[in-house]
Structures are given as structure tokens and as C-alpha cells.
C-alpha positions as protocol buffer text, in pm:
chain_id: "A"
residue {
  index: 1
  type: MET
  ca { x: 1377 y: 1108 z: -2724 }
}
residue {
  index: 2
  type: ASN
  ca { x: 1156 y: 1167 z: -2463 }
}
residue {
  index: 3
  type: THR
  ca { x: 979 y: 976 z: -2236 }
}
residue {
  index: 4
  type: MET
  ca { x: 590 y: 1132 z: -2322 }
}
residue {
  index: 5
  type: THR
  ca { x: 702 y: 1004 z: -2766 }
}
residue {
  index: 6
  type: LEU
  ca { x: 835 y: 699 z: -2551 }
}
residue {
  index: 7
  type: TRP
  ca { x: 549 y: 592 z: -2463 }
}
residue {
  index: 8
  type: ASN
  ca { x: 287 y: 769 z: -2667 }
}
residue {
  index: 9
  type: ILE
  ca { x: 184 y: 974 z: -2383 }
}
residue {
  index: 10
  type: THR
  ca { x: 55 y: 1400 z: -2368 }
}
residue {
  index: 11
  type: ALA
  ca { x: 111 y: 1636 z: -2201 }
}
residue {
  index: 12
  type: TRP
  ca { x: -221 y: 1600 z: -1969 }
}
residue {
  index: 13
  type: GLU
  ca { x: -194 y: 1253 z: -1950 }
}
residue {
  index: 14
  type: PHE
  ca { x: 190 y: 1254 z: -1811 }
}
residue {
  index: 15
  type: ALA
  ca { x: 37 y: 1566 z: -1546 }
}
residue {
  index: 16
  type: ALA
  ca { x: -208 y: 1306 z: -1432 }
}
residue {
  index: 17
  type: LEU
  ca { x: 48 y: 1035 z: -1340 }
}
residue {
  index: 18
  type: ALA
  ca { x: 235 y: 1309 z: -1218 }
}
residue {
  index: 19
  type: ALA
  ca { x: -21 y: 1377 z: -1018 }
}
residue {
  index: 20
  type: ALA
  ca { x: -66 y: 1054 z: -885 }
}
residue {
  index: 21
  type: ALA
  ca { x: 373 y: 1015 z: -846 }
}
residue {
  index: 22
  type: LEU
  ca { x: 252 y: 1322 z: -577 }
}
residue {
  index: 23
  type: LEU
  ca { x: -42 y: 1119 z: -393 }
}
residue {
  index: 24
  type: VAL
  ca { x: 199 y: 797 z: -351 }
}
residue {
  index: 25
  type: GLY
  ca { x: 437 y: 1033 z: -186 }
}
residue {
  index: 26
  type: PHE
  ca { x: 61 y: 1157 z: 65 }
}
residue {
  index: 27
  type: SER
  ca { x: -21 y: 871 z: 71 }
}
residue {
  index: 28
  type: LYS
  ca { x: 337 y: 700 z: 250 }
}
residue {
  index: 29
  type: THR
  ca { x: 366 y: 1052 z: 498 }
}
residue {
  index: 30
  type: ALA
  ca { x: -57 y: 1026 z: 613 }
}
residue {
  index: 31
  type: VAL
  ca { x: -323 y: 820 z: 550 }
}
residue {
  index: 32
  type: SER
  ca { x: -167 y: 469 z: 379 }
}
residue {
  index: 33
  type: GLY
  ca { x: -440 y: 355 z: 93 }
}
residue {
  index: 34
  type: ALA
  ca { x: -463 y: 652 z: -104 }
}
residue {
  index: 35
  type: ASN
  ca { x: -196 y: 538 z: -310 }
}
residue {
  index: 36
  type: THR
  ca { x: -451 y: 277 z: -440 }
}
residue {
  index: 37
  type: VAL
  ca { x: -624 y: 571 z: -679 }
}
residue {
  index: 38
  type: SER
  ca { x: -238 y: 644 z: -769 }
}
residue {
  index: 39
  type: LEU
  ca { x: -248 y: 235 z: -916 }
}
residue {
  index: 40
  type: ALA
  ca { x: -596 y: 357 z: -1068 }
}
residue {
  index: 41
  type: ILE
  ca { x: -425 y: 699 z: -1284 }
}
residue {
  index: 42
  type: PHE
  ca { x: -128 y: 474 z: -1316 }
}
residue {
  index: 43
  type: ALA
  ca { x: -365 y: 186 z: -1493 }
}
residue {
  index: 44
  type: ALA
  ca { x: -585 y: 416 z: -1730 }
}
residue {
  index: 45
  type: VAL
  ca { x: -353 y: 640 z: -1903 }
}
residue {
  index: 46
  type: LEU
  ca { x: -100 y: 273 z: -1962 }
}
residue {
  index: 47
  type: PRO
  ca { x: -75 y: -54 z: -2059 }
}
residue {
  index: 48
  type: ALA
  ca { x: -218 y: -223 z: -1725 }
}
residue {
  index: 49
  type: ARG
  ca { x: 71 y: -517 z: -1677 }
}
residue {
  index: 50
  type: ALA
  ca { x: 317 y: -166 z: -1761 }
}
residue {
  index: 51
  type: SER
  ca { x: 229 y: 70 z: -1526 }
}
residue {
  index: 52
  type: THR
  ca { x: 248 y: -182 z: -1216 }
}
residue {
  index: 53
  type: GLY
  ca { x: 599 y: -253 z: -1317 }
}
residue {
  index: 54
  type: VAL
  ca { x: 626 y: 161 z: -1392 }
}
residue {
  index: 55
  type: LEU
  ca { x: 428 y: 230 z: -1042 }
}
residue {
  index: 56
  type: LEU
  ca { x: 676 y: -8 z: -857 }
}
residue {
  index: 57
  type: PRO
  ca { x: 992 y: 256 z: -855 }
}
residue {
  index: 58
  type: ILE
  ca { x: 786 y: 551 z: -726 }
}
residue {
  index: 59
  type: LEU
  ca { x: 641 y: 343 z: -438 }
}
residue {
  index: 60
  type: ILE
  ca { x: 991 y: 286 z: -324 }
}
residue {
  index: 61
  type: VAL
  ca { x: 1065 y: 564 z: -308 }
}
residue {
  index: 62
  type: GLY
  ca { x: 815 y: 698 z: -68 }
}
residue {
  index: 63
  type: ASP
  ca { x: 938 y: 379 z: 74 }
}
residue {
  index: 64
  type: VAL
  ca { x: 1219 y: 590 z: 112 }
}
residue {
  index: 65
  type: LEU
  ca { x: 1107 y: 853 z: 281 }
}
residue {
  index: 66
  type: ALA
  ca { x: 817 y: 675 z: 469 }
}
residue {
  index: 67
  type: VAL
  ca { x: 1094 y: 613 z: 592 }
}
residue {
  index: 68
  type: LEU
  ca { x: 1319 y: 899 z: 668 }
}
residue {
  index: 69
  type: THR
  ca { x: 1011 y: 1036 z: 850 }
}
residue {
  index: 70
  type: TYR
  ca { x: 837 y: 818 z: 1082 }
}
residue {
  index: 71
  type: ARG
  ca { x: 1249 y: 567 z: 1113 }
}
residue {
  index: 72
  type: ARG
  ca { x: 1186 y: 545 z: 1484 }
}
residue {
  index: 73
  type: HIS
  ca { x: 847 y: 406 z: 1492 }
}
residue {
  index: 74
  type: ALA
  ca { x: 849 y: 51 z: 1311 }
}
residue {
  index: 75
  type: HIS
  ca { x: 653 y: -163 z: 1551 }
}
residue {
  index: 76
  type: TRP
  ca { x: 978 y: -479 z: 1433 }
}
residue {
  index: 77
  type: PRO
  ca { x: 838 y: -809 z: 1619 }
}
residue {
  index: 78
  type: THR
  ca { x: 528 y: -726 z: 1405 }
}
residue {
  index: 79
  type: LEU
  ca { x: 734 y: -739 z: 1144 }
}
residue {
  index: 80
  type: TRP
  ca { x: 896 y: -1010 z: 1191 }
}
residue {
  index: 81
  type: LYS
  ca { x: 620 y: -1269 z: 1146 }
}
residue {
  index: 82
  type: LEU
  ca { x: 429 y: -1091 z: 846 }
}
residue {
  index: 83
  type: PHE
  ca { x: 762 y: -1089 z: 663 }
}
residue {
  index: 84
  type: PRO
  ca { x: 687 y: -1528 z: 609 }
}
residue {
  index: 85
  type: ALA
  ca { x: 324 y: -1486 z: 491 }
}
residue {
  index: 86
  type: VAL
  ca { x: 414 y: -1190 z: 281 }
}
residue {
  index: 87
  type: ALA
  ca { x: 711 y: -1332 z: 55 }
}
residue {
  index: 88
  type: ALA
  ca { x: 474 y: -1676 z: 18 }
}
residue {
  index: 89
  type: GLY
  ca { x: 176 y: -1461 z: -141 }
}
residue {
  index: 90
  type: VAL
  ca { x: 440 y: -1253 z: -301 }
}
residue {
  index: 91
  type: VAL
  ca { x: 496 y: -1560 z: -521 }
}
residue {
  index: 92
  type: VAL
  ca { x: 167 y: -1671 z: -515 }
}
residue {
  index: 93
  type: GLY
  ca { x: 163 y: -1381 z: -719 }
}
residue {
  index: 94
  type: THR
  ca { x: 368 y: -1435 z: -932 }
}
residue {
  index: 95
  type: VAL
  ca { x: 256 y: -1720 z: -1083 }
}
residue {
  index: 96
  type: PHE
  ca { x: -96 y: -1562 z: -1082 }
}
residue {
  index: 97
  type: LEU
  ca { x: 77 y: -1277 z: -1342 }
}
residue {
  index: 98
  type: VAL
  ca { x: 155 y: -1600 z: -1509 }
}
residue {
  index: 99
  type: TRP
  ca { x: -205 y: -1651 z: -1618 }
}
residue {
  index: 100
  type: ALA
  ca { x: -427 y: -1419 z: -1519 }
}
residue {
  index: 101
  type: ASP
  ca { x: -636 y: -1150 z: -1728 }
}
residue {
  index: 102
  type: ASP
  ca { x: -652 y: -776 z: -1603 }
}
residue {
  index: 103
  type: ALA
  ca { x: -973 y: -867 z: -1546 }
}
residue {
  index: 104
  type: MET
  ca { x: -892 y: -1133 z: -1298 }
}
residue {
  index: 105
  type: VAL
  ca { x: -716 y: -997 z: -1133 }
}
residue {
  index: 106
  type: ARG
  ca { x: -837 y: -631 z: -1080 }
}
residue {
  index: 107
  type: THR
  ca { x: -1184 y: -865 z: -942 }
}
residue {
  index: 108
  type: SER
  ca { x: -974 y: -1084 z: -766 }
}
residue {
  index: 109
  type: ILE
  ca { x: -760 y: -795 z: -584 }
}
residue {
  index: 110
  type: GLY
  ca { x: -1094 y: -585 z: -577 }
}
residue {
  index: 111
  type: ALA
  ca { x: -1281 y: -817 z: -364 }
}
residue {
  index: 112
  type: ILE
  ca { x: -1019 y: -863 z: -56 }
}
residue {
  index: 113
  type: LEU
  ca { x: -1022 y: -476 z: 7 }
}
residue {
  index: 114
  type: LEU
  ca { x: -1340 y: -496 z: 56 }
}
residue {
  index: 115
  type: PHE
  ca { x: -1373 y: -841 z: 267 }
}
residue {
  index: 116
  type: MET
  ca { x: -1083 y: -621 z: 426 }
}
residue {
  index: 117
  type: ALA
  ca { x: -1229 y: -320 z: 489 }
}
residue {
  index: 118
  type: GLY
  ca { x: -1563 y: -505 z: 667 }
}
residue {
  index: 119
  type: VAL
  ca { x: -1405 y: -740 z: 861 }
}
residue {
  index: 120
  type: THR
  ca { x: -1191 y: -466 z: 1021 }
}
residue {
  index: 121
  type: VAL
  ca { x: -1470 y: -218 z: 1086 }
}
residue {
  index: 122
  type: TRP
  ca { x: -1721 y: -454 z: 1218 }
}
residue {
  index: 123
  type: ARG
  ca { x: -1431 y: -581 z: 1473 }
}
residue {
  index: 124
  type: ARG
  ca { x: -1333 y: -214 z: 1524 }
}
residue {
  index: 125
  type: ARG
  ca { x: -1739 y: -141 z: 1667 }
}
residue {
  index: 126
  type: LYS
  ca { x: -1719 y: -461 z: 1844 }
}
residue {
  index: 127
  type: ALA
  ca { x: -1419 y: -371 z: 2012 }
}
residue {
  index: 128
  type: GLU
  ca { x: -1565 y: -84 z: 2056 }
}
residue {
  index: 129
  type: ALA
  ca { x: -1935 y: -210 z: 2218 }
}
residue {
  index: 130
  type: GLY
  ca { x: -1738 y: -410 z: 2439 }
}
residue {
  index: 131
  type: GLY
  ca { x: -1592 y: -110 z: 2661 }
}
residue {
  index: 132
  type: ALA
  ca { x: -1260 y: -264 z: 2494 }
}
residue {
  index: 133
  type: GLU
  ca { x: -940 y: 36 z: 2472 }
}
residue {
  index: 134
  type: THR
  ca { x: -750 y: 110 z: 2152 }
}
residue {
  index: 135
  type: ASP
  ca { x: -480 y: 319 z: 2290 }
}
residue {
  index: 136
  type: GLU
  ca { x: -311 y: 91 z: 2400 }
}
residue {
  index: 137
  type: GLU
  ca { x: 3 y: -143 z: 2259 }
}
residue {
  index: 138
  type: PRO
  ca { x: -35 y: -349 z: 1899 }
}
residue {
  index: 139
  type: ASP
  ca { x: -194 y: -738 z: 1953 }
}
residue {
  index: 140
  type: SER
  ca { x: 66 y: -972 z: 2065 }
}
residue {
  index: 141
  type: VAL
  ca { x: 213 y: -1129 z: 1728 }
}
residue {
  index: 142
  type: ALA
  ca { x: 383 y: -1348 z: 2037 }
}
residue {
  index: 143
  type: THR
  ca { x: 45 y: -1499 z: 2055 }
}
residue {
  index: 144
  type: ARG
  ca { x: -147 y: -1774 z: 1898 }
}
residue {
  index: 145
  type: THR
  ca { x: -465 y: -1534 z: 1746 }
}
residue {
  index: 146
  type: GLY
  ca { x: -180 y: -1335 z: 1611 }
}
residue {
  index: 147
  type: ARG
  ca { x: 22 y: -1475 z: 1475 }
}
residue {
  index: 148
  type: ILE
  ca { x: -255 y: -1612 z: 1325 }
}
residue {
  index: 149
  type: LYS
  ca { x: -381 y: -1299 z: 1169 }
}
residue {
  index: 150
  type: ALA
  ca { x: -63 y: -1178 z: 1083 }
}
residue {
  index: 151
  type: ARG
  ca { x: 8 y: -1481 z: 840 }
}
residue {
  index: 152
  type: SER
  ca { x: -306 y: -1425 z: 737 }
}
residue {
  index: 153
  type: TYR
  ca { x: -299 y: -1090 z: 642 }
}
residue {
  index: 154
  type: GLY
  ca { x: 20 y: -1080 z: 549 }
}
residue {
  index: 155
  type: VAL
  ca { x: -36 y: -1398 z: 275 }
}
residue {
  index: 156
  type: MET
  ca { x: -315 y: -1162 z: 89 }
}
residue {
  index: 157
  type: GLY
  ca { x: -61 y: -823 z: 226 }
}
residue {
  index: 158
  type: GLY
  ca { x: 191 y: -1003 z: -41 }
}
residue {
  index: 159
  type: PHE
  ca { x: -75 y: -1152 z: -281 }
}
residue {
  index: 160
  type: THR
  ca { x: -221 y: -860 z: -348 }
}
residue {
  index: 161
  type: THR
  ca { x: 153 y: -565 z: -330 }
}
residue {
  index: 162
  type: MET
  ca { x: 270 y: -863 z: -635 }
}
residue {
  index: 163
  type: VAL
  ca { x: -19 y: -799 z: -848 }
}
residue {
  index: 164
  type: ALA
  ca { x: -59 y: -563 z: -893 }
}
residue {
  index: 165
  type: ASN
  ca { x: 60 y: -344 z: -598 }
}
residue {
  index: 166
  type: ALA
  ca { x: -232 y: -308 z: -400 }
}
residue {
  index: 167
  type: GLY
  ca { x: -49 y: -512 z: -19 }
}
residue {
  index: 168
  type: GLY
  ca { x: -140 y: -99 z: 123 }
}
residue {
  index: 169
  type: PRO
  ca { x: -466 y: -105 z: 157 }
}
residue {
  index: 170
  type: VAL
  ca { x: -476 y: -533 z: 318 }
}
residue {
  index: 171
  type: MET
  ca { x: -179 y: -414 z: 551 }
}
residue {
  index: 172
  type: SER
  ca { x: -330 y: -63 z: 660 }
}
residue {
  index: 173
  type: MET
  ca { x: -658 y: -282 z: 740 }
}
residue {
  index: 174
  type: TYR
  ca { x: -466 y: -580 z: 962 }
}
residue {
  index: 175
  type: LEU
  ca { x: -211 y: -299 z: 1145 }
}
residue {
  index: 176
  type: LEU
  ca { x: -563 y: -117 z: 1194 }
}
residue {
  index: 177
  type: SER
  ca { x: -732 y: -445 z: 1360 }
}
residue {
  index: 178
  type: ALA
  ca { x: -397 y: -442 z: 1579 }
}
residue {
  index: 179
  type: GLY
  ca { x: -468 y: -146 z: 1750 }
}
residue {
  index: 180
  type: PHE
  ca { x: -140 y: 3 z: 1596 }
}
residue {
  index: 181
  type: ARG
  ca { x: -171 y: 394 z: 1671 }
}
residue {
  index: 182
  type: LYS
  ca { x: -140 y: 716 z: 1483 }
}
residue {
  index: 183
  type: LEU
  ca { x: 221 y: 683 z: 1473 }
}
residue {
  index: 184
  type: GLY
  ca { x: 316 y: 338 z: 1443 }
}
residue {
  index: 185
  type: PHE
  ca { x: 100 y: 193 z: 1182 }
}
residue {
  index: 186
  type: LEU
  ca { x: 394 y: 460 z: 1035 }
}
residue {
  index: 187
  type: GLY
  ca { x: 664 y: 364 z: 1069 }
}
residue {
  index: 188
  type: THR
  ca { x: 594 y: 46 z: 1094 }
}
residue {
  index: 189
  type: SER
  ca { x: 425 y: 72 z: 709 }
}
residue {
  index: 190
  type: ALA
  ca { x: 723 y: 261 z: 624 }
}
residue {
  index: 191
  type: PHE
  ca { x: 949 y: 76 z: 681 }
}
residue {
  index: 192
  type: PHE
  ca { x: 682 y: -301 z: 535 }
}
residue {
  index: 193
  type: PHE
  ca { x: 682 y: -165 z: 220 }
}
residue {
  index: 194
  type: LEU
  ca { x: 1049 y: -82 z: 211 }
}
residue {
  index: 195
  type: ILE
  ca { x: 1153 y: -414 z: 226 }
}
residue {
  index: 196
  type: VAL
  ca { x: 868 y: -533 z: -13 }
}
residue {
  index: 197
  type: ASN
  ca { x: 908 y: -371 z: -262 }
}
residue {
  index: 198
  type: VAL
  ca { x: 1176 y: -426 z: -327 }
}
residue {
  index: 199
  type: SER
  ca { x: 1174 y: -793 z: -257 }
}
residue {
  index: 200
  type: LYS
  ca { x: 913 y: -748 z: -549 }
}
residue {
  index: 201
  type: VAL
  ca { x: 1171 y: -581 z: -800 }
}
residue {
  index: 202
  type: PRO
  ca { x: 1364 y: -892 z: -963 }
}
residue {
  index: 203
  type: PHE
  ca { x: 1013 y: -1064 z: -965 }
}
residue {
  index: 204
  type: SER
  ca { x: 877 y: -718 z: -1126 }
}
residue {
  index: 205
  type: VAL
  ca { x: 1182 y: -773 z: -1364 }
}
residue {
  index: 206
  type: GLY
  ca { x: 1104 y: -1152 z: -1402 }
}
residue {
  index: 207
  type: LEU
  ca { x: 753 y: -1104 z: -1507 }
}
residue {
  index: 208
  type: GLY
  ca { x: 865 y: -854 z: -1797 }
}
residue {
  index: 209
  type: LEU
  ca { x: 709 y: -579 z: -1563 }
}
residue {
  index: 210
  type: ILE
  ca { x: 1060 y: -307 z: -1562 }
}
residue {
  index: 211
  type: ASP
  ca { x: 1243 y: -231 z: -1803 }
}
residue {
  index: 212
  type: GLY
  ca { x: 1408 y: 66 z: -1871 }
}
residue {
  index: 213
  type: HIS
  ca { x: 1224 y: 187 z: -2073 }
}
residue {
  index: 214
  type: SER
  ca { x: 1017 y: 211 z: -1835 }
}
residue {
  index: 215
  type: LEU
  ca { x: 1286 y: 270 z: -1544 }
}
residue {
  index: 216
  type: LEU
  ca { x: 1333 y: 620 z: -1793 }
}
residue {
  index: 217
  type: LEU
  ca { x: 974 y: 763 z: -1680 }
}
residue {
  index: 218
  type: ASP
  ca { x: 1033 y: 651 z: -1316 }
}
residue {
  index: 219
  type: ALA
  ca { x: 1265 y: 893 z: -1380 }
}
residue {
  index: 220
  type: ALA
  ca { x: 1082 y: 1161 z: -1475 }
}
residue {
  index: 221
  type: LEU
  ca { x: 827 y: 1039 z: -1147 }
}
residue {
  index: 222
  type: ALA
  ca { x: 973 y: 1083 z: -903 }
}
residue {
  index: 223
  type: ALA
  ca { x: 1020 y: 1405 z: -815 }
}
residue {
  index: 224
  type: PHE
  ca { x: 699 y: 1470 z: -765 }
}
residue {
  index: 225
  type: VAL
  ca { x: 678 y: 1234 z: -473 }
}
residue {
  index: 226
  type: LEU
  ca { x: 900 y: 1393 z: -227 }
}
residue {
  index: 227
  type: PRO
  ca { x: 613 y: 1731 z: -177 }
}
residue {
  index: 228
  type: GLY
  ca { x: 399 y: 1525 z: -137 }
}
residue {
  index: 229
  type: ALA
  ca { x: 520 y: 1270 z: 139 }
}
residue {
  index: 230
  type: LEU
  ca { x: 596 y: 1736 z: 310 }
}
residue {
  index: 231
  type: ILE
  ca { x: 281 y: 1768 z: 189 }
}
residue {
  index: 232
  type: GLY
  ca { x: 156 y: 1443 z: 360 }
}
residue {
  index: 233
  type: LYS
  ca { x: 388 y: 1458 z: 652 }
}
residue {
  index: 234
  type: TRP
  ca { x: 147 y: 1862 z: 796 }
}
residue {
  index: 235
  type: ALA
  ca { x: -133 y: 1721 z: 726 }
}
residue {
  index: 236
  type: VAL
  ca { x: -53 y: 1451 z: 923 }
}
residue {
  index: 237
  type: ASP
  ca { x: 29 y: 1608 z: 1241 }
}
residue {
  index: 238
  type: ARG
  ca { x: -317 y: 1780 z: 1200 }
}
residue {
  index: 239
  type: ILE
  ca { x: -549 y: 1457 z: 1204 }
}
residue {
  index: 240
  type: ASN
  ca { x: -640 y: 1253 z: 1548 }
}
residue {
  index: 241
  type: GLN
  ca { x: -672 y: 929 z: 1548 }
}
residue {
  index: 242
  type: ARG
  ca { x: -1029 y: 896 z: 1503 }
}
residue {
  index: 243
  type: LEU
  ca { x: -1073 y: 1060 z: 1197 }
}
residue {
  index: 244
  type: PHE
  ca { x: -676 y: 945 z: 972 }
}
residue {
  index: 245
  type: GLU
  ca { x: -833 y: 587 z: 1036 }
}
residue {
  index: 246
  type: ARG
  ca { x: -1224 y: 655 z: 913 }
}
residue {
  index: 247
  type: LEU
  ca { x: -912 y: 832 z: 622 }
}
residue {
  index: 248
  type: VAL
  ca { x: -784 y: 473 z: 659 }
}
residue {
  index: 249
  type: ILE
  ca { x: -1023 y: 235 z: 603 }
}
residue {
  index: 250
  type: ALA
  ca { x: -1243 y: 555 z: 348 }
}
residue {
  index: 251
  type: ALA
  ca { x: -949 y: 431 z: 105 }
}
residue {
  index: 252
  type: THR
  ca { x: -955 y: 146 z: 137 }
}
residue {
  index: 253
  type: ILE
  ca { x: -1297 y: 149 z: 86 }
}
residue {
  index: 254
  type: LEU
  ca { x: -1280 y: 357 z: -243 }
}
residue {
  index: 255
  type: GLY
  ca { x: -990 y: 136 z: -438 }
}
residue {
  index: 256
  type: GLY
  ca { x: -1191 y: -159 z: -383 }
}
residue {
  index: 257
  type: LEU
  ca { x: -1511 y: -51 z: -543 }
}
residue {
  index: 258
  type: GLN
  ca { x: -1222 y: 126 z: -825 }
}
residue {
  index: 259
  type: LEU
  ca { x: -1098 y: -202 z: -884 }
}
residue {
  index: 260
  type: LEU
  ca { x: -1450 y: -380 z: -879 }
}
residue {
  index: 261
  type: LEU
  ca { x: -1665 y: -126 z: -1091 }
}
residue {
  index: 262
  type: ARG
  ca { x: -1348 y: -29 z: -1370 }
}
């Protein structure tokens, strides 16, 4: 039995999932946050909860490709400060998934994404108005302010990535607000999401979101992630820092609106 018959999807629906998988690869190596469109496509074609389990392995494939591409640009002090808070957020998200319905999940995450985008835009405009330089090293996570920021974004990132694989935009807003440049942004987020997404697998299996059926569909879709990653790598070399930041913020706002208006 092939995957289309197993999931009762048409050829056009499979094509939509393949395009979403390609976009995952692109978002992992170019514009983080753009995979919220992939999330919407998967949720539209497949049952909402099942789509989360199918999408997670696809995201992990994209994470591996991103790590191979940007591994030398990761900022590990930031990662080590984020992980404990993210773990707490994943646990909260797992509990939330036990009783929350799809509408509650979409509304909660959409509101979080729009709030984070608004805060980030406000902070960056305030910094620019004050003449702050945004080309320096990222905010130090050794300072009290840096630790508070890392923990708050980390919890929200863990929560949103667990309940809907939508942690990318939250962490994108954190990395932008911390002043990361393009390659540091991509390298740090690559390692972050590879580790976080792999750690989510046991939770997703326990919730019944990942099983043999979902993995069979993943096997058919994974091949589409690679060309997306290659397109992203080609594109990111041609995007300047200011355009990169605007694209990330725009993708986050689009994702938040999409979740709220569905």
C-alpha cells in the first residue's frame, strides 16, 4: 500500500505536501520562520494533530542539512543558556497538548508570534533611533538582561515548537533582538532546532503523533527537503542583512496571522 492510499490523499495534496517539504529546506538555510507556511499546508492536507507528527521528521532532515551548511557559525554560549528554558517549554507544551483543541493551539501560538514580532520591531527601531550599532556581537547571555531574555524566549520557543512545530519564528525573534548577524543567526538556529526537534521525538511518539504510518509518508517527502535547502543556500548569499531581517520578521507576522485567521 502506498503512502497516498494509506493517508487517503490525492496526487494534488501530495504535491502540496512536497512543496511544503521543499519550503522547509529553504527556511532552514535561508529565511527562518518561513516554514510556518509549511505548517499551514500540512495542517490543511492532514488531520491537524497528525500533521504535527508527520512534519517533525521533515524538520529534522532540514535541521541536519542546515547544520552541515552553517555549523561553523553557531554561538554556543547562547545555545547553552537557551536549552534549560526550552526544555521547560517543551514539557508545558506537552501538557497543553493533552487537553487543548486545535483552535486553542492555533490562537495561542498566533498571538505569541505576533507579539514577539511587534516587540522585536519596536526594540530594533528604538535601537536605531538611539544610534545603537547592530553589527556587533550578539547580546551577552552573561548579563542579567541577557539571561532573562534567553529564558523567556526559550520557554515560549519550547512551548510553540512542541504544540505546533512553530518555534522557529519565536527563536527568530530572539536571535534578531539579540543582534545576531545573518550567518551567526543561521548557524545558531540550525544547531538549536536539530537538538530541540530530536528531543521532541519521544514526546511525540508518546502522544501518538509519530507512528509507522507517519514515518512512511515522511520517507516519501524527505527527498524534497534537499533541493529546498540548496535553493536557500544559493539565495542567502544574495540577501543583505537588512533584507534578511525584514524577511524573517515578515515570515513571522504572516505565520501568526495565518494561525489566528484559520
